[in-house]
Every structure is written in structure tokens, then in C-alpha cells.
mmCIF file of C-alpha atoms in Angstrom:
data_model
loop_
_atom_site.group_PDB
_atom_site.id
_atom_site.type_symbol
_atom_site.label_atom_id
_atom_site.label_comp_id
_atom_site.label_asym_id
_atom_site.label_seq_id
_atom_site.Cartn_x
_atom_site.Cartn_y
_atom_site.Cartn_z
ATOM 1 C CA UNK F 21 12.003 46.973 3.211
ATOM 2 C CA UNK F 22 8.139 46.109 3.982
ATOM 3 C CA UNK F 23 6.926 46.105 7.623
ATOM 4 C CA UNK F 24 4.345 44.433 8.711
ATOM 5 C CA UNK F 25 1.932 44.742 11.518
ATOM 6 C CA UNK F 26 0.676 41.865 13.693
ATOM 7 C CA UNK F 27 -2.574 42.544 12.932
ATOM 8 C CA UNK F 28 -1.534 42.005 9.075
ATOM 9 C CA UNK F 29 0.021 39.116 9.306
ATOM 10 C CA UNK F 30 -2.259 36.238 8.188
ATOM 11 C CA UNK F 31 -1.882 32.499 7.693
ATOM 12 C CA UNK F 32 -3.220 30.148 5.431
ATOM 13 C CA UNK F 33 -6.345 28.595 7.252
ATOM 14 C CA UNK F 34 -6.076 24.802 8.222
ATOM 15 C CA UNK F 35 -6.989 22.032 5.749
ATOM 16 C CA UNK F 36 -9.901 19.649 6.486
ATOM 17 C CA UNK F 37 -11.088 16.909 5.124
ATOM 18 C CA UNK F 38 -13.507 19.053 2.938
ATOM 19 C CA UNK F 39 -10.894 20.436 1.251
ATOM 20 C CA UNK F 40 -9.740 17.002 -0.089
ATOM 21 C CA UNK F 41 -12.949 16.504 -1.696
ATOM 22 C CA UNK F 42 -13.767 17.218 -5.311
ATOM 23 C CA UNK F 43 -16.924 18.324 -6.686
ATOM 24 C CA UNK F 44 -17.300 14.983 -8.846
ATOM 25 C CA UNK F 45 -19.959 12.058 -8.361
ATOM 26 C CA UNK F 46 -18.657 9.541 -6.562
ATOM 27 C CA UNK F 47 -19.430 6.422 -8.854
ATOM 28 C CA UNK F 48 -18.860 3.262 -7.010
ATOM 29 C CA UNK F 49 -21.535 0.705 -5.893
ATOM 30 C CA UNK F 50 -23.703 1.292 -2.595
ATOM 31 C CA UNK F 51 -21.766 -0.494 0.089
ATOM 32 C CA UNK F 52 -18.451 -0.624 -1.576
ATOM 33 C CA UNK F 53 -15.149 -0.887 0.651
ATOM 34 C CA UNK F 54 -13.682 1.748 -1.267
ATOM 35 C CA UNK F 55 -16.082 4.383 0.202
ATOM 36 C CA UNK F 56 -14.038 4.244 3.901
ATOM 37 C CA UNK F 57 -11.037 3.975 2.219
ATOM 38 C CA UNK F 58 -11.525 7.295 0.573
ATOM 39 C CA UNK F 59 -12.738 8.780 3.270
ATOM 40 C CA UNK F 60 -9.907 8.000 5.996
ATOM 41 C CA UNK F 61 -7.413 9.168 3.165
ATOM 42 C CA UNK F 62 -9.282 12.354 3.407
ATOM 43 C CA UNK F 63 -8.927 12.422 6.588
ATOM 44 C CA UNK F 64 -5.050 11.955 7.121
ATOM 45 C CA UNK F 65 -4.201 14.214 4.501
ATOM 46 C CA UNK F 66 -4.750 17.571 6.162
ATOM 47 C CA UNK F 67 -2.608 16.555 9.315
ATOM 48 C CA UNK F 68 0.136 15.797 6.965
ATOM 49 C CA UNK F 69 1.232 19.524 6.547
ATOM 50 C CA UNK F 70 1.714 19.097 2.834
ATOM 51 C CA UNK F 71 0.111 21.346 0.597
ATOM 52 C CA UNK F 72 -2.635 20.246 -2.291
ATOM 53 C CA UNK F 73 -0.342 21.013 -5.223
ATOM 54 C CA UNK F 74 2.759 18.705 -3.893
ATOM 55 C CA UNK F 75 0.465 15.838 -3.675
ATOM 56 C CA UNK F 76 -0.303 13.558 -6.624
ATOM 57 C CA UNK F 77 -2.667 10.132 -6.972
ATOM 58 C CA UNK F 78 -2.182 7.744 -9.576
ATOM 59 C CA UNK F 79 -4.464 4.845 -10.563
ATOM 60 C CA UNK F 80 -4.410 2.118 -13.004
ATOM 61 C CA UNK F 81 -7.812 0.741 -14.216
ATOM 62 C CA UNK F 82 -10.217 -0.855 -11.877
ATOM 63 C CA UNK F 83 -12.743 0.431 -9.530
ATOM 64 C CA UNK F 84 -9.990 2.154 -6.935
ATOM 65 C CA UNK F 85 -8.786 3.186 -9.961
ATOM 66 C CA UNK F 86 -11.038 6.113 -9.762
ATOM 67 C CA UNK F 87 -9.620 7.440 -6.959
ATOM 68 C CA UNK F 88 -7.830 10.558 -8.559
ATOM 69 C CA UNK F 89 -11.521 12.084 -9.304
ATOM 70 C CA UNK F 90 -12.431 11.882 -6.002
ATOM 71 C CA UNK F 91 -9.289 13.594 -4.003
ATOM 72 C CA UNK F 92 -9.090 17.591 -4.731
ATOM 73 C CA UNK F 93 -4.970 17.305 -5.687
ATOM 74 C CA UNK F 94 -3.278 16.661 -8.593
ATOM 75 C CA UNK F 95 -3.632 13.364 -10.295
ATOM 76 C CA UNK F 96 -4.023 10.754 -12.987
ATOM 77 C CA UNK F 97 -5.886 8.041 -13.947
ATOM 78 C CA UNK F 98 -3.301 6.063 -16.283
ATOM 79 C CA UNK F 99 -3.614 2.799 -18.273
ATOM 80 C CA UNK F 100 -4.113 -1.169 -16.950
ATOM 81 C CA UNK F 101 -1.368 -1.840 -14.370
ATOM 82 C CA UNK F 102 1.282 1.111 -15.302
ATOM 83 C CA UNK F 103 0.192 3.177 -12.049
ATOM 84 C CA UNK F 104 3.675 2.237 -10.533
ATOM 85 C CA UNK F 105 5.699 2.724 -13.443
ATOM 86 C CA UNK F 106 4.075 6.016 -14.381
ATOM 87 C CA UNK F 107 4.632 7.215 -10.493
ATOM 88 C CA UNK F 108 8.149 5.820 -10.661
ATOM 89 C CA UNK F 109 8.753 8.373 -13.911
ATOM 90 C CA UNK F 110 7.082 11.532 -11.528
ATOM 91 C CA UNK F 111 9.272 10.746 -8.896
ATOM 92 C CA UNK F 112 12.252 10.944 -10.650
ATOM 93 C CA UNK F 113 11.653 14.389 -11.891
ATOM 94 C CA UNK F 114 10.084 15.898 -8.907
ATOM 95 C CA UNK F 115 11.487 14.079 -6.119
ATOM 96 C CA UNK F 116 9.623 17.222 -3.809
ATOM 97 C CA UNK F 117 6.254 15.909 -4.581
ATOM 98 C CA UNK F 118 4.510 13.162 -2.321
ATOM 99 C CA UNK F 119 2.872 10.739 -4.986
ATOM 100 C CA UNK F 120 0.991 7.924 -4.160
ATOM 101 C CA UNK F 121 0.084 4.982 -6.166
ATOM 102 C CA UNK F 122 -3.922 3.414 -5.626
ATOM 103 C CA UNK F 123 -4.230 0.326 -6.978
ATOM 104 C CA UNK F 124 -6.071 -2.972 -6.875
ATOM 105 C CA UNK F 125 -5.303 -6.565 -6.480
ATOM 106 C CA UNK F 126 -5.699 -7.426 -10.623
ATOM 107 C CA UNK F 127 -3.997 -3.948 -11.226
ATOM 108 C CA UNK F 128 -0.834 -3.953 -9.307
ATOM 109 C CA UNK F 129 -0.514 -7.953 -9.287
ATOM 110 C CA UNK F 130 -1.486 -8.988 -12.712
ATOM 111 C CA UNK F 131 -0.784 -6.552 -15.774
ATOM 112 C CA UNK F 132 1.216 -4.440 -13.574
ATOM 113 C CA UNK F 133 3.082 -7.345 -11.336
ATOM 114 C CA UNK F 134 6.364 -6.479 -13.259
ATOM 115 C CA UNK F 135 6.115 -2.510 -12.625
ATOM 116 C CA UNK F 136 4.998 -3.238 -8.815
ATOM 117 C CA UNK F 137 7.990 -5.304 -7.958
ATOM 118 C CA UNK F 138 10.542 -3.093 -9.729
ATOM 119 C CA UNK F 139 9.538 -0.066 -8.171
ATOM 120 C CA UNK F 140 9.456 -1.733 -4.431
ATOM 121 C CA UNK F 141 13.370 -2.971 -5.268
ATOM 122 C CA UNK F 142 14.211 0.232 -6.531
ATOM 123 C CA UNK F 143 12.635 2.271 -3.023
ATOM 124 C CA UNK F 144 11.452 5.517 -4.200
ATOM 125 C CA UNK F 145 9.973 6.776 -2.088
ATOM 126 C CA UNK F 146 6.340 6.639 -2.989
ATOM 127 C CA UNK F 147 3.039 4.976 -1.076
ATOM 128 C CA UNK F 148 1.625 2.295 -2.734
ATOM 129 C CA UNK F 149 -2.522 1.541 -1.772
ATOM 130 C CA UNK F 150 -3.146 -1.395 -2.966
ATOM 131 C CA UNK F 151 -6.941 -2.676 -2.534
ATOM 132 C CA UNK F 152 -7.298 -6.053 -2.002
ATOM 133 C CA UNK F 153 -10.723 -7.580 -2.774
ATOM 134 C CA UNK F 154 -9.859 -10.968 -4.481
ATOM 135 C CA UNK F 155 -11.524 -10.073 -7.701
ATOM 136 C CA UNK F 156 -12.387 -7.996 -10.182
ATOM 137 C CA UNK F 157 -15.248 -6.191 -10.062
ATOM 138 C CA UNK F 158 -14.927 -3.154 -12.632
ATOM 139 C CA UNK F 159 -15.580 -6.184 -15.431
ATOM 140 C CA UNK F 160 -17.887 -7.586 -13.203
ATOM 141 C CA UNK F 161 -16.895 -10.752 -11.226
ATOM 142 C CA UNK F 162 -13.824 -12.776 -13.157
ATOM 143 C CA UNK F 163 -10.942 -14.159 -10.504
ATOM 144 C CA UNK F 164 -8.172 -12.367 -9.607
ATOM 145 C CA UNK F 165 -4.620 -13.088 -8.816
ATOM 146 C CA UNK F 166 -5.667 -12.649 -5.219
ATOM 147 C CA UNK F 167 -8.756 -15.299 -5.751
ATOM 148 C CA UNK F 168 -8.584 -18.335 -3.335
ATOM 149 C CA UNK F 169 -8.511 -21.727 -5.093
ATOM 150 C CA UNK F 170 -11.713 -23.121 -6.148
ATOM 151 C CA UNK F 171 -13.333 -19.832 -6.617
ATOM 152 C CA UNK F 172 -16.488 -20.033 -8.589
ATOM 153 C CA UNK F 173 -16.807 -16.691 -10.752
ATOM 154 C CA UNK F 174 -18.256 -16.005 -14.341
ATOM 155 C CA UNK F 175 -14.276 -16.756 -15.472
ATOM 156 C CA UNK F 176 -14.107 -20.344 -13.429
ATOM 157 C CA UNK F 177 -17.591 -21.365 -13.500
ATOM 158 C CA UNK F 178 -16.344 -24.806 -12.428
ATOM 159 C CA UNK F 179 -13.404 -23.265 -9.470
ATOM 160 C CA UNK F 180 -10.553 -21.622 -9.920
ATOM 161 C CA UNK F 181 -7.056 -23.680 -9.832
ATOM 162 C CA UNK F 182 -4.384 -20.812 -9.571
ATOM 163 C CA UNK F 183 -2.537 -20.586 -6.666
ATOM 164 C CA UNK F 184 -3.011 -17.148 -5.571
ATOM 165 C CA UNK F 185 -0.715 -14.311 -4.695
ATOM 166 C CA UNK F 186 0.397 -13.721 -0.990
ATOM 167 C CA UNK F 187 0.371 -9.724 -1.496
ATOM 168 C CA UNK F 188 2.885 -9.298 1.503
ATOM 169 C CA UNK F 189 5.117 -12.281 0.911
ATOM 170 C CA UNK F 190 5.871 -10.765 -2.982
ATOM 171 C CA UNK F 191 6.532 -7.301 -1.150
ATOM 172 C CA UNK F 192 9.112 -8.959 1.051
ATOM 173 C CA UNK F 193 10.373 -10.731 -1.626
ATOM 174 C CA UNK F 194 10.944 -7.605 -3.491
ATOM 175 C CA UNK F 195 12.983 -6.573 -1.000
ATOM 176 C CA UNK F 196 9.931 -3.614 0.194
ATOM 177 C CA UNK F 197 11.793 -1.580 2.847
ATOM 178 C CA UNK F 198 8.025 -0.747 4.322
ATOM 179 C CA UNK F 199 5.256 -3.913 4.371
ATOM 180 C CA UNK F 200 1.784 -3.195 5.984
ATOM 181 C CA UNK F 201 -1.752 -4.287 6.145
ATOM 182 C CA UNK F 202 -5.283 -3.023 7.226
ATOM 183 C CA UNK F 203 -8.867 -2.926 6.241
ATOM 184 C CA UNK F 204 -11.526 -0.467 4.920
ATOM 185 C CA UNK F 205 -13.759 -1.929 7.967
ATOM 186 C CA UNK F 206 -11.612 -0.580 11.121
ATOM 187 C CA UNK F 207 -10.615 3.482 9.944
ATOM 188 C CA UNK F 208 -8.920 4.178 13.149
ATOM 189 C CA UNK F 209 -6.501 1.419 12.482
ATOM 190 C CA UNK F 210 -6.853 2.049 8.524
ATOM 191 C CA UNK F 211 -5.986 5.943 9.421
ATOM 192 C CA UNK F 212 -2.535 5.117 11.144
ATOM 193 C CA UNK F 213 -1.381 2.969 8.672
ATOM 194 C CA UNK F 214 -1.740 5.538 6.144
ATOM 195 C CA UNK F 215 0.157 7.927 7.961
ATOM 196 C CA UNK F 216 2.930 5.455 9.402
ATOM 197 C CA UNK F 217 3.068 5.087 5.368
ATOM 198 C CA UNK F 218 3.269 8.265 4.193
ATOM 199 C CA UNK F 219 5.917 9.038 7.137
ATOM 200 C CA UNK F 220 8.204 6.210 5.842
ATOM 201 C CA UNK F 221 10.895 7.380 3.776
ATOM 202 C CA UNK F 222 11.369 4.664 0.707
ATOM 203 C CA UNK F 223 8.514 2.921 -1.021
ATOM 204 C CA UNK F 224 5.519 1.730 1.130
ATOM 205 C CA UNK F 225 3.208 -1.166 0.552
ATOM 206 C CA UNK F 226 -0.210 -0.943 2.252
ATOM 207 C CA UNK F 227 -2.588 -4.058 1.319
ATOM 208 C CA UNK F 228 -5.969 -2.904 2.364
ATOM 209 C CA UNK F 229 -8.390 -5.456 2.554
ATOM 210 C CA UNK F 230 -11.893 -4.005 0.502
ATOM 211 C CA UNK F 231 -15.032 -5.566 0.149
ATOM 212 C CA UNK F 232 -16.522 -6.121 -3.171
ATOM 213 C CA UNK F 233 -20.390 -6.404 -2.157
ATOM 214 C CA UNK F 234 -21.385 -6.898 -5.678
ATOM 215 C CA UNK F 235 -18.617 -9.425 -6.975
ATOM 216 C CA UNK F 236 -16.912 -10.961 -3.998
ATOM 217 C CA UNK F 237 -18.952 -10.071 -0.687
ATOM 218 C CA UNK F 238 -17.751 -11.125 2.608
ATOM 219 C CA UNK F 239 -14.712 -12.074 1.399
ATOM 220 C CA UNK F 240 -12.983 -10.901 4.369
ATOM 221 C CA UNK F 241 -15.792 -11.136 6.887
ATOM 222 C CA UNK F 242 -14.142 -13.389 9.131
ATOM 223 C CA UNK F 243 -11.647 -10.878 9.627
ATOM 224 C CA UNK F 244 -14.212 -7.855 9.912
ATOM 225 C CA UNK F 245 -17.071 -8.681 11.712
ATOM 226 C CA UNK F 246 -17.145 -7.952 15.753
ATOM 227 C CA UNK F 247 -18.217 -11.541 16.330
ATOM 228 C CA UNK F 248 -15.088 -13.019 14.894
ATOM 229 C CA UNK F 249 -12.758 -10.654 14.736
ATOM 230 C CA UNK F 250 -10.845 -11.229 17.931
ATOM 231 C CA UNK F 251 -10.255 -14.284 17.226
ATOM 232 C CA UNK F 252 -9.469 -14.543 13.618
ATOM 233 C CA UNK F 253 -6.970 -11.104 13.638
ATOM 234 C CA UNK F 254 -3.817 -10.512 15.349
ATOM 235 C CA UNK F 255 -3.022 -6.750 15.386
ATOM 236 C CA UNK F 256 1.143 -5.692 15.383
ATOM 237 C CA UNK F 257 2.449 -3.580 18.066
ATOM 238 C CA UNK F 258 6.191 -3.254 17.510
ATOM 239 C CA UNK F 259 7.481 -3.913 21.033
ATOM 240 C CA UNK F 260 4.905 -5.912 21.878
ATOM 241 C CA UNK F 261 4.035 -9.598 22.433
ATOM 242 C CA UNK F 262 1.632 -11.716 19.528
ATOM 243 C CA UNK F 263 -1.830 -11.569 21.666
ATOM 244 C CA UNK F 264 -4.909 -11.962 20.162
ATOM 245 C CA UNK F 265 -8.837 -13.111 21.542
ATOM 246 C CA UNK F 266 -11.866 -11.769 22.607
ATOM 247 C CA UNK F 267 -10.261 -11.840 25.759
ATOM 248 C CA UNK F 268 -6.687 -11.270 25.048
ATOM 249 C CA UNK F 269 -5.929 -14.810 26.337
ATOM 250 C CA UNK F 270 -4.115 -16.117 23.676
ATOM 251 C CA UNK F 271 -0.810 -15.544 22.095
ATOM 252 C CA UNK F 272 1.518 -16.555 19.549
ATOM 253 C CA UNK F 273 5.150 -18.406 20.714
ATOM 254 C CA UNK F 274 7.896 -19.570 18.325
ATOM 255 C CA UNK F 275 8.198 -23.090 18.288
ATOM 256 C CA UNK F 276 11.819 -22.845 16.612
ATOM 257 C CA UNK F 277 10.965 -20.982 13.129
ATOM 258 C CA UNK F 278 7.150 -22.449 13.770
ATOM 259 C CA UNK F 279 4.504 -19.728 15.338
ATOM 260 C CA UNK F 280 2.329 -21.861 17.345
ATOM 261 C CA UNK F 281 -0.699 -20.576 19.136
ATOM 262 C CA UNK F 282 -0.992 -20.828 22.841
ATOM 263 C CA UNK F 283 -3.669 -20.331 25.745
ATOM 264 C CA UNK F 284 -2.895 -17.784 28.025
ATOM 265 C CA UNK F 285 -4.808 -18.888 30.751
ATOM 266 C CA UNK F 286 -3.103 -22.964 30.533
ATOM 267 C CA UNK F 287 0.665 -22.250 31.972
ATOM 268 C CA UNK F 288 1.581 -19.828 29.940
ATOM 269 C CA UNK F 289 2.186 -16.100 30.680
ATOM 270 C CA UNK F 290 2.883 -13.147 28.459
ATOM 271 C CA UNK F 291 6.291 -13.453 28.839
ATOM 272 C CA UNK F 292 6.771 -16.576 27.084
ATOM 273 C CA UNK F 293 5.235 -14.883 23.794
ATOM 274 C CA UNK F 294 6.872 -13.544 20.403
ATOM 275 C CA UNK F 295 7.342 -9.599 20.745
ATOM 276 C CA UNK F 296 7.118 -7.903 17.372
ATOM 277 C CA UNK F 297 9.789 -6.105 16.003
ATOM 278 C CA UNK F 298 9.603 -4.407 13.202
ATOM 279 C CA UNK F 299 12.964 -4.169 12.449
ATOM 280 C CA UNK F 300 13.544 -8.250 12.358
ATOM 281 C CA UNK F 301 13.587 -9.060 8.440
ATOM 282 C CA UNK F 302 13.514 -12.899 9.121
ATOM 283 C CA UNK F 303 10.449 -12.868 11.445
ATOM 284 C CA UNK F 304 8.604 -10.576 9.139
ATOM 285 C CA UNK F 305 9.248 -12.793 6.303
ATOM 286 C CA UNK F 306 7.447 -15.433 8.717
ATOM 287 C CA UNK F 307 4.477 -13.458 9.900
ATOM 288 C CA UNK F 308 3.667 -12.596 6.240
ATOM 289 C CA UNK F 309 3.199 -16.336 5.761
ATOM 290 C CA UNK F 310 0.750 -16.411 8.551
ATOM 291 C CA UNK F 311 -1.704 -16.495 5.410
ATOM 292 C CA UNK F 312 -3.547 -19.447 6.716
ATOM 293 C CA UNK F 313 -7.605 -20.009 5.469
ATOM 294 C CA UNK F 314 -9.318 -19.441 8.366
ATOM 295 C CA UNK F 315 -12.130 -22.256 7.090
ATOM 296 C CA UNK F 316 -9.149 -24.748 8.733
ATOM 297 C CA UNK F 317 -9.069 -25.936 11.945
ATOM 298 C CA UNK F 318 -6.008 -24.577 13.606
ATOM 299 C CA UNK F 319 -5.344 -22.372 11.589
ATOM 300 C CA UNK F 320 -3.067 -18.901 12.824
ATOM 301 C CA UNK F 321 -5.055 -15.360 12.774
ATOM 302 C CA UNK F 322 -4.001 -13.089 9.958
ATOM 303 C CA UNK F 323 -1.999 -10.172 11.074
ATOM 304 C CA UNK F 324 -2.872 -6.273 10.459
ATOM 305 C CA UNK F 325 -0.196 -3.656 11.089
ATOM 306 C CA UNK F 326 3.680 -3.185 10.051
ATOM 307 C CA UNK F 327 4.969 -6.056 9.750
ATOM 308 C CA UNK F 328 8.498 -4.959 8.496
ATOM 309 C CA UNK F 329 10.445 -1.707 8.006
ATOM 310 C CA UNK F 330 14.018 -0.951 7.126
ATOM 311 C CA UNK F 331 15.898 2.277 6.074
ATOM 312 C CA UNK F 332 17.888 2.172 2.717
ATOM 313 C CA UNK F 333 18.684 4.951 0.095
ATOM 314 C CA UNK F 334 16.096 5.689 -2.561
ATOM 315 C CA UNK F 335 16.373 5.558 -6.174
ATOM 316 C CA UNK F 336 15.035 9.615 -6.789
ATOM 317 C CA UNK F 337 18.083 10.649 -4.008
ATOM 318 C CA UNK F 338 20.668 8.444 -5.602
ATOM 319 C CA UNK F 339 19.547 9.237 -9.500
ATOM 320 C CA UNK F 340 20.497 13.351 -8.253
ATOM 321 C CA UNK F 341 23.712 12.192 -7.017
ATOM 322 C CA UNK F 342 24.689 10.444 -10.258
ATOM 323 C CA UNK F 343 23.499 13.603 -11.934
ATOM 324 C CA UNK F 344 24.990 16.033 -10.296
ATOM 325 C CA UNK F 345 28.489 14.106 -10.267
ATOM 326 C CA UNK F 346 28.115 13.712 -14.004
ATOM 327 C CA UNK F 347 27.690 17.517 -14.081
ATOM 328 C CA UNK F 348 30.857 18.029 -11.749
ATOM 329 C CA UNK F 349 33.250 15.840 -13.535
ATOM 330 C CA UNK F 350 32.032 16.482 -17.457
ATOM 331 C CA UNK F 351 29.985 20.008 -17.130
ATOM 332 C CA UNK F 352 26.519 20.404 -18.054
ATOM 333 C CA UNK F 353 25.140 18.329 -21.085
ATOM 334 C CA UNK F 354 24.322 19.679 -24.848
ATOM 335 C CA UNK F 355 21.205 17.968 -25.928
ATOM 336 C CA UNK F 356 21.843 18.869 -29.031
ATOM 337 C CA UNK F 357 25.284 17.629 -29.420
ATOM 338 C CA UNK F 358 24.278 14.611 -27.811
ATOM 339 C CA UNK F 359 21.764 14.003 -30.719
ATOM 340 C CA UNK F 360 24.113 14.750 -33.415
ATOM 341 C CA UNK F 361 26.796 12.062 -32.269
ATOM 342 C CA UNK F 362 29.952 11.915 -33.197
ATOM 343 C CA UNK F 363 29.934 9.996 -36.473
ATOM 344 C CA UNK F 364 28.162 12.505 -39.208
ATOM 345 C CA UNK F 365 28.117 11.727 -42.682
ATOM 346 C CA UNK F 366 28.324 14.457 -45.650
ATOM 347 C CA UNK F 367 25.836 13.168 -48.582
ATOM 348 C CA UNK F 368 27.099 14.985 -52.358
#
């Protein structure tokens, strides 16, 4: 037996945000969204408590695609729209590992729709970034799935007329058991979504909203800048009633299954306001569709926060069950055997 002495004993020094950083160029355009977001994810990772080596990033193509270069744990940049699928595969075989999927808005939603969805209905239990800027910028400026209508870019030069995704509604449809939403421009709210993300157990979907300042700037300026913001954003507080405004005086009722807005300051008081919960599948399901373009008169602000969360098994947890009941009931396998079959011919 080894004794030690208290003056011995040492313990690995505390990770900073330093220590998440790679010695690589970072290579995206002066001004770029992405910038914040990579630095408030190297920021939340040291408080995590999980060490380098059991975290891994995996990108698609596209500029957040980079993303794996730039973050000092394991990683991989993998091929147009198979981040999820590819993370989905990890996860199965080392379930231990925290892996988390960055991805952008032509990534995850276009090539890579059909691997997004499946892996949100199957809940492993992996965090999905997905950067929202409405275009696509690493081939320089064609319209995304994310593109409002009658978007003029080098692929619609005369508007575009696709309908475009509602990021949060498809999560919800998918039956996501965690739905979120933030913005590269406001890290302190940006920082505790990705940890209320990484501390949900099952598959997380966090729509960031990025600026492209080369491609698509100001996209979500409405939403961003301090003279509008109040009014055009309505953050989630689960327990909490809708209020929004420079001046907090206005709210959000439910007229039925309608959110209307109303003016707290003309007869109506706090208490007659809808209180987030973000347990309630149904009302989530309606504030994702508070998706209204803010160009409109009376239009609704666009939430930021959780909107919805729910517990339910995950697919890595249940996959080791199945295994180790197969093992149980029929021992463990012969690969070899298995290969052979049971049918073997003997040529002459």
C-alpha cells in the first residue's frame, strides 16, 4: 500500500477557456456571427467538469462547419449534411462521450434534413448547434432552406419562391424532447442555452441565429440591435408570464389557442398573461409558430429560450439493454460463425 502526504497530493489544475483553443487560424470572415459563437462555447466548456478527451465536435460542410479546428477536443469535420448521422454512429459505441453536432441551416436542413430528423426521434443524447443564417455563405450567397420568400441571391436573381423551413416547428415535429433558441449577438443568454443543452439528457436542438455579414447581413437585426430588440424579442422564463418591451409593458395572453399581444398599462395586469411552461407540449408547439415577419404590422415577437423539454429514454441506453439481454438469453456472439451461416456448400 502507497501513502501519501497532503503535501503530495495534487489535482489537475482548472480548465479555462484557453485550454479549449487550438493553435489553428481561425478562417472565417471579419465580422462573422460564428466568431461569438465559438467563443461562448469556449467558455461553457470548462464549467462543465468533463474532460477534453470525452468531448467530441462534429461538422458537416459549411462555414460552422469548421468548428472542430477551432475547439482543442476531439473531432471531425465529415461530409455535406451527415454530421448527425455520423454522431448518431459515435454515440452508439461510446455512449460515455459528450458529442455534439455544429451545423448550419443548408447542412442540417437540406442534404442532411433526413439524418437531422431521425436522430431527434430517436433521442440520443447528443447537442445539436445548428447556425441559422438563412443562406449559404461557404459557396458564397445561394438561398437556403431557411431563406425568406422573395430572397434575391446569385441562385434567385429574380426572388426566391420556397417556403422556408420553421427550424423549431420541424424539431417539434420530430418529436425533439429538448427545443431552444438564441443568438450569437447576446452571449450571456447564448452561454445558458448551451449549458441548459448540454445538461439535458436526450437530444438537444439549439437554433442559433448567426449573421452572415458577407452573404446575408442583418438578417436578424431586428431581433439584435438595442433599438429594436425589446420590442421585436420575447425571452422564455419557464414559470413566468409572456412580457416583452422596452418597458416591460406588454405581454402575450391566449385568446383560446390564439397568442394575442396586449398593453400592460390599458386594463390589463400581469396576471392575466400566458406563463411559460416548459413542460406543456401543446403550447410549445404554438410558441414555435410565433414565426411571424416582423416587416408586418402586428406581427408577435419571436421567442429566444426553451421553449419545450420532456424526459424519454434514449436510443444509446436502450440499444445496451437490447444487447446485453441478447447476451443473457443466447451468450456472447461468434462473429465468425455468424459470417459463415448456416447453409455452406461443398464445391468437388
Amino acid at each position: 500500500m502507497q501513502l501519501f502526504y497532503m503535501s503530495e497530493v495534487t489535482t489537475a489544475p482548472a480548465l479555462t477557456a484557453k485550454d479549449f483553443a487550438t493553435d489553428q487560424e481561425v478562417r472565417w470572415c471579419p465580422g462573422c456571427g460564428d466568431y461569438s459563437i465559438l467563443a461562448q462555447v469556449q467558455k461553457v466548456m470548462p464549467t462543465l467538469g468533463i474532460p477534453k478527451e470525452n468531448i467530441v465536435i462534429v461538422s458537416g460542410i459549411g462555414c460552422s462547419s469548421r468548428f472542430p479546428y477551432y475547439m482543442n477536443t476531439y473531432g471531425m469535420h465529415s461530409i455535406h449534411g451527415r454530421a448527425t448521422a455520423i454522431a448518431s454512429g459515435l454515440k452508439a459505441a461510446r455512449p460515455e462521450l459528450s458529442v455534439w453536432v455544429v451545423t448550419g441551416d443548408g447542412d442540417s436542413l437540406s442534404i442532411g434534413g433526413n439524418h437531422t430528423i431521425h436522430l431527434l426521434r430517436r433521442n440520443f443524447d447528443i447537442n445539436i448547434l445548428m447556425f441559422n443564417n438563412q443562406i449559404y455563405g461557404l459557396t458564397k450567397g445561394q438561398y437556403s432552406p431557411t431563406s425568406e420568400q422573395k430572397k434575391i441571391t446569385k441562385s434567385t436573381p429574380m426572388g426566391s419562391i420556397d417556403h422556408p423551413f420553421n427550424p423549431l416547428a420541424l424539431a417539434m415535429g420530430a418529436d425533439a424532447t429538448f427545443v431552444a433558441r438564441s443568438m450569437d449577438r447576446d452571449p450571456k443568454h447564448l452561454q445558458e442555452m448551451l449549458l441548459r443543452s448540454q445538461q439535458h439528457k436526450g437530444a438537444s436542438f439549439l437554433e442559433i441565429y448567426q449573421n452572415c455579414n458577407i452573404f446575408n447581413d442583418g438578417a436578424f437585426e431586428v431581433f439584435t440591435e438595442k433599438s429594436s430588440k425589446a420590442d421585436e424579442t420575447l425571452f422564455l422564463t419557464h414559470g413566468e408570464p409572456l412580457v416583452f418591451g422596452a418597458n416591460k409593458d406588454k405581454g402575450v395572453k391566449l385568446d383560446g389557442f390564439n397568442p394575442v399581444i396586449v398593453d400592460l398599462n390599458e386594463g390589463h395586469s400581469k396576471d392575466d398573461l400566458w406563463v411559460h411552461n416548459e413542460k406543456d407540449f401543446y403550447k410549445a408547439q404554438i410558441l414555435v409558430r410565433m414565426f411571424d415577419d416582423p416587416r408586418i404590422a402586428g406581427h408577435l415577437p419571436r421567442p429566444f429560450g426553451v421553449f419545450y423539454e420532456t424526459e424519454r429514454a434514449c436510443y444509446e441506453d436502450v440499444l445496451q439493454l437490447q444487447i446485453d439481454e441478447a447476451i443473457g438469453t443466447k451468450g456472447v456472439g461468434n462473429l465468425d460463425k455468424l459470417l459463415r451461416g448456416n447453409e455452406v456448400w461443398e464445391i468437388i
